[in-house]
């Protein structure tokens, strides 16, 4: 039960229109994009000034409320699902101002709720480039990207969100403001707390401001696609491209199941008889792009590509890329529920991983399509099912367990970019160690003595 | 059975469709209501989750769910962009009906949908009776817009145009003109072009006559039914549609009608999509007419370009004086439901006295949403303001759109901001260059 006084105080601070207590409003913040049970919070608040965050946290923490921070609620591991019914959800999506885009020093300063795609567009309008491009970027927020260390298609060459965080401000459990990092390229003033906040999934504090690195945009780009008769050949091609010391900005793979589902949905003329298709884009200086593209083509042919296409026009390129963009939607439309995983393996293990995924799908009699960022080993095995069918969903859960087992055996990791949340918490120790979990829990207790900051997430506290 | 169980059971029939939503939340990027309020319950994911909760009896406050569900323009932007292909509009329409059947219809809506809109003569008489008196109660606001402080209960602080003295069908009577080009159409003006924007109805008839198209226009067609449907009033919708079907069926006897044309994106979408969607509400005979209508109905912009190919004909004469910059607003039903976007632009380009300039977010909803604006005027204005800014930024002296409801909203928004921007239908712009 929440005390009426706390609600009154929060209303005085934020305005009554930013404190949500009705059942219908609270229910709207009980879920996110993960296929997990929902939990309706007791209270939802929406600050409109970053300075209000400190007071909100102090008041709620003192009242013993569990705290979950939410941007767009688009994460895939349950990070924004409240821990208990006695939770407060803090919405950051009204803290959405871009405070500065500095074209001389190549950085930007933003509030936590700025939408990634809108930020990327504002940066582009100033002639610069913010590369991280998670699949949900049209709605996801910058602080959400930081808290989950979101990736995207450009990870191989440009890195992921963590590579663009130069500095942060956040509020700790006492409501005090903490500052870390700076507008400078180099900064060793104290602990790298920004590094700690990246992928912290709302367990360490609440981000109120971010200083982000910007880069000059590439001047040219060129796209290619290739088809293969075996997954092994496609995997060899991926390894071959990297071994030739070319870093494509995107290097994506679609397996045969995905090709079939996308083709059935889109009728785009995709090669459904191919075992796998690669989509590759190189970017940079025009001369280097031409050179790189030629060498990529060479590698593809050497690796037994059965067909290689070089789209001539932007329109043709766009058409080819539609296949990749439509991979998840097409899979999602095939069945009611779509369980999207992101187990990641070292690049060289992609053929082994794909073979294992096929085996697992057969073993549990499930429909699975795999696509993803082959260049960085981050695959998205996607299981199509109906969560209302209890028997089928039990098979899905068993299959997911096995996918993680296989990924770990191949030297990979549980999650490339979706986060741990509650969805993968139970596998944490398997990939790391008991000591790791205990170390994290001790660290968390120092930052959250009462265990109220998204306590169930990642390692528990 | 308890009330909550009854509504839950009804909503469970939608479970297969509700289940398709994977909660990705990408609808947040395109929802105009969410864009204004940033509240999850205002975006489709939030509404679908609430309905899902109500269906599974995990939420008790039915009133609150209904209130949230009604905060939607039914613009279809979410559905057009939904990765999972959730049939959001079907779900919302069915859910609104279930909720209305559960608690009864708002008495004002009942009067409007079941009496006024099904009795075109009554509706026209009322409009005609009001027209002479408007001079005494209307205060001039823009060059063609007025507000009516004495009527604020009914129209709020809206700026509206003067009511015409006579409706379109009162001026023209029952039309049946011969075809010179071999094509005959039934003209379904829709309430707005018949009773409010009569100059639009006249422009359509002028254009069709100019191109030798034979026109049938019965006098007693009623509302297409979309306002009733959007309010969950199945009975009102069926009543209106039965009247229309009887009239149209008579005209279709013996063949000869090639197309049914409307100048309203919403009417076209309703005849083409919603009539067949709710076909099970009608008799087998009526269903045949519904099929025949759906096969023939077409937006008038699309007809002029795709069927008559008027863009391949010579453009009109360039008048003395300057060229008017015009920008185009894509009405939701026209673009997102019917896929008509290039045709109205081509039609405008035929008139050399106009220069088309694109606005930012041309296909973002204007915030009218039919009866949405009546019950959520503040929210509607907030959404409309964004559209107004995009229009004004182009520096255009006119804005065109293929839906009279959008025209009403745009002229209110522009007039409230004292912008001297004319609001027109593309067919009006095209008609201007044709000889009288």
CSV table of C-alpha atoms in Angstrom, one decimal, chain A residues 17 20 22-25 27-34 38 46 70-74 91 93-94 96 113 135-139 326 328-330 332-333 335-338 386-388, chain B residues 15-17 19-30 34 37-41 45-47 49-50 52-53 56 58-62 64-65 68 79-85:
chain,number,residue,atom,x,y,z
A,17,UNK,CA,-1.1,14.9,-14.2
A,20,UNK,CA,-0.6,7.8,-12.2
A,22,UNK,CA,-5.5,4.4,-11.6
A,23,UNK,CA,-5.6,0.7,-12.3
A,24,UNK,CA,-5.8,1.2,-16.1
A,25,UNK,CA,-2.8,3.6,-16.2
A,27,UNK,CA,-1.5,-1.7,-15.9
A,28,UNK,CA,-0.1,0.0,-18.9
A,29,UNK,CA,3.4,-0.2,-17.3
A,30,UNK,CA,3.3,-3.8,-16.3
A,31,UNK,CA,5.1,-5.3,-19.3
A,32,UNK,CA,7.7,-4.7,-21.9
A,33,UNK,CA,8.7,-6.5,-25.1
A,34,UNK,CA,9.9,-9.6,-23.4
A,38,UNK,CA,3.5,-8.9,-16.2
A,46,UNK,CA,6.6,10.9,-14.9
A,70,UNK,CA,11.3,2.8,-18.0
A,71,UNK,CA,11.9,4.6,-21.2
A,72,UNK,CA,10.0,3.2,-24.2
A,73,UNK,CA,9.5,-0.3,-22.6
A,74,UNK,CA,11.0,-1.9,-25.7
A,91,UNK,CA,9.0,7.2,-16.8
A,93,UNK,CA,10.2,9.6,-21.8
A,94,UNK,CA,9.2,13.2,-21.0
A,96,UNK,CA,13.6,14.2,-24.0
A,113,UNK,CA,14.4,10.0,-22.7
A,135,UNK,CA,16.1,-2.7,-34.0
A,136,UNK,CA,13.8,-0.7,-31.8
A,137,UNK,CA,15.6,2.7,-32.4
A,138,UNK,CA,12.4,4.3,-33.7
A,139,UNK,CA,11.0,4.3,-30.2
A,326,UNK,CA,11.4,-7.8,-43.0
A,328,UNK,CA,11.7,-10.3,-37.8
A,329,UNK,CA,8.2,-8.9,-38.9
A,330,UNK,CA,7.7,-11.8,-41.3
A,332,UNK,CA,6.5,-12.5,-36.1
A,333,UNK,CA,3.5,-12.7,-38.4
A,335,UNK,CA,2.6,-17.5,-35.5
A,336,UNK,CA,1.0,-15.7,-32.5
A,337,UNK,CA,4.1,-15.7,-30.3
A,338,UNK,CA,7.7,-15.0,-31.4
A,386,UNK,CA,1.8,-19.8,-29.5
A,387,UNK,CA,2.4,-19.2,-25.8
A,388,UNK,CA,-1.2,-20.2,-25.0
B,15,UNK,CA,-8.1,-13.4,-28.3
B,16,UNK,CA,-6.6,-14.8,-31.4
B,17,UNK,CA,-6.1,-11.3,-32.8
B,19,UNK,CA,-2.4,-12.5,-29.1
B,20,UNK,CA,-0.6,-11.4,-32.3
B,21,UNK,CA,0.7,-8.2,-30.5
B,22,UNK,CA,4.2,-9.1,-29.4
B,23,UNK,CA,4.4,-5.8,-27.3
B,24,UNK,CA,7.4,-4.5,-29.3
B,25,UNK,CA,6.0,-1.0,-28.9
B,26,UNK,CA,7.0,0.3,-32.3
B,27,UNK,CA,3.5,1.9,-32.6
B,28,UNK,CA,4.9,4.6,-30.3
B,29,UNK,CA,6.8,6.0,-33.2
B,30,UNK,CA,3.8,6.7,-35.4
B,34,UNK,CA,0.9,9.1,-28.1
B,37,UNK,CA,0.6,12.7,-24.5
B,38,UNK,CA,3.5,10.2,-24.3
B,39,UNK,CA,1.3,7.9,-22.3
B,40,UNK,CA,1.4,4.1,-22.8
B,41,UNK,CA,-2.4,3.8,-22.4
B,45,UNK,CA,0.3,-1.6,-27.5
B,46,UNK,CA,-1.2,-0.1,-24.3
B,47,UNK,CA,-4.8,-0.4,-25.5
B,49,UNK,CA,-2.7,-4.9,-23.4
B,50,UNK,CA,-5.7,-3.4,-21.5
B,52,UNK,CA,-6.2,-8.4,-23.2
B,53,UNK,CA,-6.3,-7.9,-19.4
B,56,UNK,CA,-8.7,-12.4,-19.0
B,58,UNK,CA,-7.1,-9.2,-14.9
B,59,UNK,CA,-8.4,-5.7,-14.6
B,60,UNK,CA,-11.7,-4.6,-13.1
B,61,UNK,CA,-12.3,-1.0,-14.2
B,62,UNK,CA,-14.3,-1.4,-17.4
B,64,UNK,CA,-11.4,3.2,-17.5
B,65,UNK,CA,-10.6,0.7,-20.3
B,68,UNK,CA,-8.7,4.7,-22.9
B,79,UNK,CA,-1.6,-0.9,-38.2
B,80,UNK,CA,0.2,0.3,-41.3
B,81,UNK,CA,3.5,0.1,-39.4
B,82,UNK,CA,2.9,-3.0,-37.2
B,83,UNK,CA,5.7,-5.6,-37.6
B,84,UNK,CA,3.4,-8.3,-36.4
B,85,UNK,CA,0.5,-7.3,-38.7
